[in-house]
Each structure stands twice: as C-alpha cells, then as structure tokens.
mmCIF file of C-alpha atoms in Angstrom:
data_model
loop_
_atom_site.group_PDB
_atom_site.id
_atom_site.type_symbol
_atom_site.label_atom_id
_atom_site.label_comp_id
_atom_site.label_asym_id
_atom_site.label_seq_id
_atom_site.Cartn_x
_atom_site.Cartn_y
_atom_site.Cartn_z
ATOM 1 C CA MET A 213 111.986 257.152 251.374
ATOM 2 C CA LYS A 214 113.357 254.305 249.263
ATOM 3 C CA VAL A 215 116.828 254.180 247.707
ATOM 4 C CA PHE A 216 117.388 252.695 244.253
ATOM 5 C CA ALA A 217 120.478 252.434 242.061
ATOM 6 C CA ILE A 218 121.345 251.931 238.410
ATOM 7 C CA SER A 219 124.382 252.913 236.354
ATOM 8 C CA ASP A 220 126.137 252.927 232.999
ATOM 9 C CA PHE A 221 123.408 254.551 230.917
ATOM 10 C CA HIS A 222 125.915 255.658 228.262
ATOM 11 C CA LEU A 223 123.429 258.246 227.031
ATOM 12 C CA SER A 224 123.686 260.170 223.769
ATOM 13 C CA ILE A 225 120.253 261.738 223.425
ATOM 14 C CA ASN A 226 121.212 264.343 220.803
ATOM 15 C CA ASN A 227 123.588 262.074 218.905
ATOM 16 C CA PRO A 228 122.132 258.560 219.249
ATOM 17 C CA LYS A 229 124.611 255.739 219.571
ATOM 18 C CA PRO A 230 123.128 252.242 219.142
ATOM 19 C CA MET A 231 124.194 250.484 222.328
ATOM 20 C CA ASN A 232 122.924 247.112 221.104
ATOM 21 C CA ILE A 233 126.123 246.753 219.089
ATOM 22 C CA PHE A 234 127.399 245.549 222.488
ATOM 23 C CA GLY A 235 124.761 242.801 222.749
ATOM 24 C CA THR A 236 121.046 242.106 222.895
ATOM 25 C CA SER A 237 120.880 243.117 226.568
ATOM 26 C CA TRP A 238 120.923 246.699 225.239
ATOM 27 C CA ASP A 239 117.881 246.283 222.987
ATOM 28 C CA ASN A 240 115.372 249.023 223.894
ATOM 29 C CA TYR A 241 117.174 249.396 227.221
ATOM 30 C CA LEU A 242 116.138 252.999 227.850
ATOM 31 C CA GLU A 243 112.480 252.113 227.342
ATOM 32 C CA THR A 244 112.803 249.274 229.858
ATOM 33 C CA ILE A 245 114.527 251.523 232.401
ATOM 34 C CA SER A 246 111.933 254.240 231.899
ATOM 35 C CA GLU A 247 108.989 251.870 232.425
ATOM 36 C CA ASP A 248 110.523 250.312 235.533
ATOM 37 C CA TRP A 249 111.443 253.711 236.993
ATOM 38 C CA ALA A 250 107.902 255.042 236.457
ATOM 39 C CA LYS A 251 106.367 252.032 238.210
ATOM 40 C CA ARG A 252 108.613 251.898 241.255
ATOM 41 C CA VAL A 253 110.007 255.328 242.111
ATOM 42 C CA SER A 254 108.103 258.110 243.865
ATOM 43 C CA ASP A 255 108.985 261.782 244.231
ATOM 44 C CA ILE A 256 110.391 261.240 247.735
ATOM 45 C CA ASP A 257 112.727 258.412 246.688
ATOM 46 C CA ILE A 258 116.394 258.587 245.732
ATOM 47 C CA VAL A 259 118.100 257.021 242.704
ATOM 48 C CA LEU A 260 121.872 256.586 242.658
ATOM 49 C CA ILE A 261 123.642 256.610 239.291
ATOM 50 C CA ALA A 262 127.184 255.324 239.695
ATOM 51 C CA GLY A 263 128.890 256.588 236.580
ATOM 52 C CA ASP A 264 129.167 256.319 232.794
ATOM 53 C CA ILE A 265 126.187 258.590 232.419
ATOM 54 C CA SER A 266 126.848 260.184 229.030
ATOM 55 C CA TRP A 267 129.087 259.681 225.988
ATOM 56 C CA ALA A 268 129.488 263.477 225.693
ATOM 57 C CA MET A 269 133.004 264.864 225.590
ATOM 58 C CA TYR A 270 132.095 268.331 226.863
ATOM 59 C CA LEU A 271 129.766 269.499 229.625
ATOM 60 C CA GLU A 272 127.488 271.498 227.342
ATOM 61 C CA ASN A 273 126.953 268.411 225.171
ATOM 62 C CA ALA A 274 125.907 266.383 228.215
ATOM 63 C CA VAL A 275 123.021 268.739 229.031
ATOM 64 C CA PRO A 276 120.372 266.826 227.006
ATOM 65 C CA ASP A 277 121.405 263.597 228.749
ATOM 66 C CA LEU A 278 121.203 265.193 232.194
ATOM 67 C CA GLU A 279 117.815 266.688 231.351
ATOM 68 C CA TYR A 280 116.626 263.259 230.219
ATOM 69 C CA ILE A 281 117.491 261.809 233.631
ATOM 70 C CA SER A 282 116.045 264.785 235.494
ATOM 71 C CA ALA A 283 112.602 264.130 234.009
ATOM 72 C CA PHE A 284 112.282 260.911 236.018
ATOM 73 C CA LYS A 285 110.792 260.863 239.509
ATOM 74 C CA GLY A 286 112.851 261.143 242.664
ATOM 75 C CA SER A 287 116.124 262.823 243.578
ATOM 76 C CA LYS A 288 119.152 261.626 241.630
ATOM 77 C CA ILE A 289 122.709 261.399 242.946
ATOM 78 C CA LEU A 290 125.387 261.119 240.269
ATOM 79 C CA LEU A 291 128.973 259.886 240.372
ATOM 80 C CA ARG A 292 131.576 260.148 237.638
ATOM 81 C CA GLY A 293 132.515 257.068 235.595
ATOM 82 C CA ASN A 294 135.546 256.388 233.417
ATOM 83 C CA HIS A 295 133.655 257.407 230.251
ATOM 84 C CA ASP A 296 132.264 260.650 231.642
ATOM 85 C CA TYR A 297 134.811 262.861 229.882
ATOM 86 C CA TRP A 298 132.378 265.795 230.093
ATOM 87 C CA TRP A 299 132.717 265.742 233.904
ATOM 88 C CA LYS A 300 135.756 267.862 234.681
ATOM 89 C CA SER A 301 135.209 270.627 237.235
ATOM 90 C CA ILE A 302 132.806 269.482 239.949
ATOM 91 C CA SER A 303 131.690 273.075 240.538
ATOM 92 C CA SER A 304 130.769 273.431 236.848
ATOM 93 C CA VAL A 305 128.838 270.155 236.906
ATOM 94 C CA ARG A 306 126.898 271.142 240.027
ATOM 95 C CA ALA A 307 126.105 274.582 238.640
ATOM 96 C CA LEU A 308 124.537 272.995 235.558
ATOM 97 C CA LEU A 309 122.529 270.212 237.196
ATOM 98 C CA PRO A 310 118.736 270.511 237.084
ATOM 99 C CA LYS A 311 116.799 270.744 240.344
ATOM 100 C CA GLY A 312 116.712 267.501 242.278
ATOM 101 C CA MET A 313 120.029 266.240 240.916
ATOM 102 C CA TYR A 314 123.249 266.087 242.919
ATOM 103 C CA ALA A 315 126.836 265.188 242.095
ATOM 104 C CA LEU A 316 129.300 263.455 244.421
ATOM 105 C CA GLN A 317 133.044 263.732 244.055
ATOM 106 C CA ASN A 318 135.192 262.768 247.018
ATOM 107 C CA ASP A 319 132.599 264.160 249.427
ATOM 108 C CA SER A 320 129.190 263.312 250.880
ATOM 109 C CA LEU A 321 125.532 264.261 250.907
ATOM 110 C CA LYS A 322 123.014 263.694 253.682
ATOM 111 C CA ILE A 323 119.328 263.206 252.882
ATOM 112 C CA GLY A 324 117.078 262.283 255.767
ATOM 113 C CA ASP A 325 118.826 259.644 257.858
ATOM 114 C CA VAL A 326 121.006 258.352 255.015
ATOM 115 C CA ILE A 327 124.444 259.677 254.042
ATOM 116 C CA PHE A 328 125.775 259.102 250.543
ATOM 117 C CA CYS A 329 129.438 259.424 249.631
ATOM 118 C CA GLY A 330 131.826 258.188 247.002
ATOM 119 C CA SER A 331 134.623 258.434 244.507
ATOM 120 C CA ARG A 332 135.186 256.926 241.054
ATOM 121 C CA GLY A 333 137.728 254.276 242.091
ATOM 122 C CA TRP A 334 140.017 252.341 239.731
ATOM 123 C CA THR A 335 140.718 248.770 238.646
ATOM 124 C CA THR A 336 141.772 246.560 241.570
ATOM 125 C CA PRO A 337 144.674 244.221 240.637
ATOM 126 C CA ASP A 338 143.750 240.581 240.040
ATOM 127 C CA GLY A 339 146.944 238.858 241.085
ATOM 128 C CA LYS A 340 149.027 240.521 238.376
ATOM 129 C CA ILE A 341 151.750 243.118 238.711
ATOM 130 C CA GLN A 342 150.103 246.520 238.567
ATOM 131 C CA ALA A 343 151.499 248.928 235.981
ATOM 132 C CA GLU A 344 153.102 251.982 237.573
ATOM 133 C CA ALA A 345 150.617 254.350 235.912
ATOM 134 C CA ASP A 346 147.676 252.295 237.200
ATOM 135 C CA LYS A 347 149.191 252.060 240.668
ATOM 136 C CA LYS A 348 149.533 255.831 240.828
ATOM 137 C CA ILE A 349 145.869 256.361 239.883
ATOM 138 C CA TYR A 350 144.699 253.558 242.181
ATOM 139 C CA ASP A 351 146.549 254.957 245.201
ATOM 140 C CA ARG A 352 145.156 258.415 244.493
ATOM 141 C CA GLU A 353 141.615 257.035 244.262
ATOM 142 C CA VAL A 354 142.015 255.278 247.613
ATOM 143 C CA ILE A 355 142.951 258.641 249.161
ATOM 144 C CA ARG A 356 139.950 260.298 247.516
ATOM 145 C CA MET A 357 137.639 257.579 248.768
ATOM 146 C CA GLU A 358 138.839 258.098 252.330
ATOM 147 C CA LEU A 359 138.257 261.836 251.988
ATOM 148 C CA SER A 360 134.699 261.040 250.986
ATOM 149 C CA LEU A 361 134.183 258.616 253.860
ATOM 150 C CA ALA A 362 135.731 261.001 256.386
ATOM 151 C CA ASP A 363 133.407 263.764 255.195
ATOM 152 C CA ALA A 364 130.436 261.429 255.640
ATOM 153 C CA ASP A 365 131.642 260.411 259.080
ATOM 154 C CA LYS A 366 131.562 264.038 260.266
ATOM 155 C CA LYS A 367 127.882 264.287 259.339
ATOM 156 C CA ARG A 368 126.801 260.873 260.571
ATOM 157 C CA LYS A 369 124.833 260.475 263.774
ATOM 158 C CA GLU A 370 124.049 257.291 265.653
ATOM 159 C CA GLY A 371 121.619 255.081 263.771
ATOM 160 C CA GLU A 372 122.073 256.785 260.413
ATOM 161 C CA LYS A 373 122.899 254.688 257.359
ATOM 162 C CA LEU A 374 125.940 255.081 255.108
ATOM 163 C CA VAL A 375 125.796 254.233 251.396
ATOM 164 C CA VAL A 376 128.987 254.395 249.331
ATOM 165 C CA MET A 377 129.083 254.911 245.565
ATOM 166 C CA THR A 378 131.998 253.924 243.348
ATOM 167 C CA HIS A 379 132.102 253.363 239.611
ATOM 168 C CA TYR A 380 134.730 250.628 239.499
ATOM 169 C CA PRO A 381 134.268 247.356 241.404
ATOM 170 C CA PRO A 382 136.069 247.805 244.742
ATOM 171 C CA PHE A 383 137.539 244.293 244.559
ATOM 172 C CA ASN A 384 139.066 242.038 241.910
ATOM 173 C CA GLY A 385 137.398 239.180 240.056
ATOM 174 C CA ARG A 386 137.901 236.885 243.046
ATOM 175 C CA PHE A 387 136.174 239.407 245.331
ATOM 176 C CA GLU A 388 139.262 239.644 247.524
ATOM 177 C CA SER A 389 139.693 242.407 250.085
ATOM 178 C CA SER A 390 141.304 245.612 248.854
ATOM 179 C CA PRO A 391 142.223 249.021 250.272
ATOM 180 C CA PHE A 392 138.711 250.127 249.230
ATOM 181 C CA THR A 393 136.870 247.321 251.034
ATOM 182 C CA GLU A 394 139.027 247.894 254.109
ATOM 183 C CA LEU A 395 137.992 251.557 254.122
ATOM 184 C CA PHE A 396 134.328 250.630 253.823
ATOM 185 C CA LYS A 397 134.733 248.316 256.798
ATOM 186 C CA LYS A 398 136.656 250.928 258.795
ATOM 187 C CA TYR A 399 133.939 253.556 258.359
ATOM 188 C CA GLY A 400 131.030 251.171 258.868
ATOM 189 C CA ALA A 401 129.354 251.375 255.470
ATOM 190 C CA ASP A 402 125.961 249.699 255.219
ATOM 191 C CA ALA A 403 125.912 249.324 251.440
ATOM 192 C CA VAL A 404 128.161 249.914 248.438
ATOM 193 C CA VAL A 405 126.924 250.393 244.871
ATOM 194 C CA TYR A 406 129.166 250.092 241.825
ATOM 195 C CA GLY A 407 128.955 249.615 238.066
ATOM 196 C CA HIS A 408 131.468 249.465 235.190
ATOM 197 C CA LEU A 409 131.098 245.731 234.526
ATOM 198 C CA HIS A 410 129.090 244.593 231.513
ATOM 199 C CA CYS A 411 127.589 241.391 230.165
ATOM 200 C CA GLY A 412 129.865 238.966 228.407
ATOM 201 C CA ASN A 413 133.239 240.129 229.673
ATOM 202 C CA SER A 414 133.208 239.944 233.439
ATOM 203 C CA ARG A 415 132.949 237.756 236.497
ATOM 204 C CA ALA A 416 130.329 239.393 238.626
ATOM 205 C CA GLU A 417 127.808 238.937 241.396
ATOM 206 C CA LYS A 418 124.747 241.165 241.399
ATOM 207 C CA LEU A 419 124.589 240.982 245.181
ATOM 208 C CA LEU A 420 127.490 240.179 247.483
ATOM 209 C CA LYS A 421 127.900 240.403 251.244
ATOM 210 C CA LYS A 422 131.404 240.985 252.569
ATOM 211 C CA ASP A 423 132.449 242.040 256.075
ATOM 212 C CA GLY A 424 128.783 242.630 256.882
ATOM 213 C CA ILE A 425 128.454 245.143 254.004
ATOM 214 C CA VAL A 426 126.119 244.525 251.066
ATOM 215 C CA TYR A 427 127.626 245.226 247.637
ATOM 216 C CA TYR A 428 125.252 245.950 244.756
ATOM 217 C CA LEU A 429 126.275 245.739 241.103
ATOM 218 C CA THR A 430 124.138 248.248 239.199
ATOM 219 C CA SER A 431 125.316 248.311 235.550
ATOM 220 C CA CYS A 432 121.997 248.504 233.705
ATOM 221 C CA ASP A 433 122.674 245.660 231.264
ATOM 222 C CA MET A 434 123.729 243.409 234.162
ATOM 223 C CA VAL A 435 120.495 243.984 236.093
ATOM 224 C CA ASP A 436 118.056 243.540 233.191
ATOM 225 C CA ASN A 437 117.739 247.318 232.820
ATOM 226 C CA LYS A 438 115.768 247.595 236.033
ATOM 227 C CA LEU A 439 116.529 249.629 239.127
ATOM 228 C CA VAL A 440 118.093 247.870 242.088
ATOM 229 C CA GLU A 441 116.512 248.669 245.442
ATOM 230 C CA ILE A 442 119.069 249.219 248.186
ATOM 231 C CA GLN A 443 117.931 247.588 251.394
ATOM 232 C CA LEU A 444 118.749 249.732 254.452
#
C-alpha cells in the first residue's frame, strides 16, 4: 500500500470555472492530475486530499465533484479546506460520500498499519499581532487538532505510522514552531500534509523536515499537478 497526497482541486464540474485565470500553472491541470493518477496509483493505495476540493456552496452541488474524484483508483481521504463551504455537517458529508472515500474532521482513520488524522487549521501568525477574531479561530483549531491526534493515539500500536492532514500550513512563512508543530512532535507524527498555498503569492517549501517530521506541501499547482508520494 502506497500513500499519495494532493490538494486544492477547486473543482466545479457542473459549472466550470477557468482556474487558469490564476496563472498558467492551472492550464489543463485536471488532465495532468488524471494522467499522473492513472499511471501511479493502484486500487490498494491511498490518496489524501487536504482541502479546497470544490467551489460548491451546498453539499448537493458538490456531488458531481465528489463523484469525479471517486472515479480515480485507490481510497481517498478528504479534509475540509477554507473554500469548502459545502462541507458543513460531517455526518451529512460522510453519508453522501461514494464507496472508497472517507472524510476526516477532528478525528482519525486507521487503514492497515497507518493512521490518518487531521483538522483544517488556520493561519499561523508571522510576527504580527494576531487579530482577535483570528486568534479565537486559531486557538479553537489547535484544540480540534489535538482531539484528532488524541483519537489517533488511542488506535495506534507500536510500529504503526501516523500521518496528519491539515489544510493550512502549520507554521508561518519562516517555518517557525507553532502550537500545531508542537502537537505533531508531542504525538510522534511521521508525516504532515498540507495545502492552501499557491504559486506566485507564497513562501513555500515542497518538502521540509522539522523535529524529525516530514512536511509535504500538496497544493496541486505547487507540485506541477502531480501526486506527492508520502514516504513512510
């Protein structure tokens, strides 16, 4: 079983939105993803999708986008991003997901000898005073992340791997430690996947090792619209 990751599809299958208005890295991006996925992923593999899945505003409108993803090989594990307005009740999302697709929200999922957990996260301050509204959301997301990690820890046995998903980068632009990275270290994560960042407006590293944990940036336009294999 191999584990891959990619994020930030921003799908709108039934109401096409030309993503290349955001730059040439989005030219024919779904075709590139589809070709790469078909070549590299088998039915027993897992693909993590760390948020910003669909532009839909309501769950029923996201169905074509979810069905599009479900047609690809492998099991898919989804996490909510900041643009996934259609994702409200986790029970409603899970009830609608096609076979072989799973949704994480402040909890965990064990497949084989790998445990996956995660929460959306929020913007980590970059040396500036954090607005009170942002601080409130950030602190709440830290609590949710620990709930997810604690749930994973209950299921984890010796030798099993832990992969954390978060939509927002868990550190600031200087890659400094944060409450999120401290939690990942506390619970012994092996890998962390995140998205949210896009070409042209961000300082980013596609692969970063911190505190012995490997961090993978998976925004599709930042990784040439190809899946990132998570090394475990």
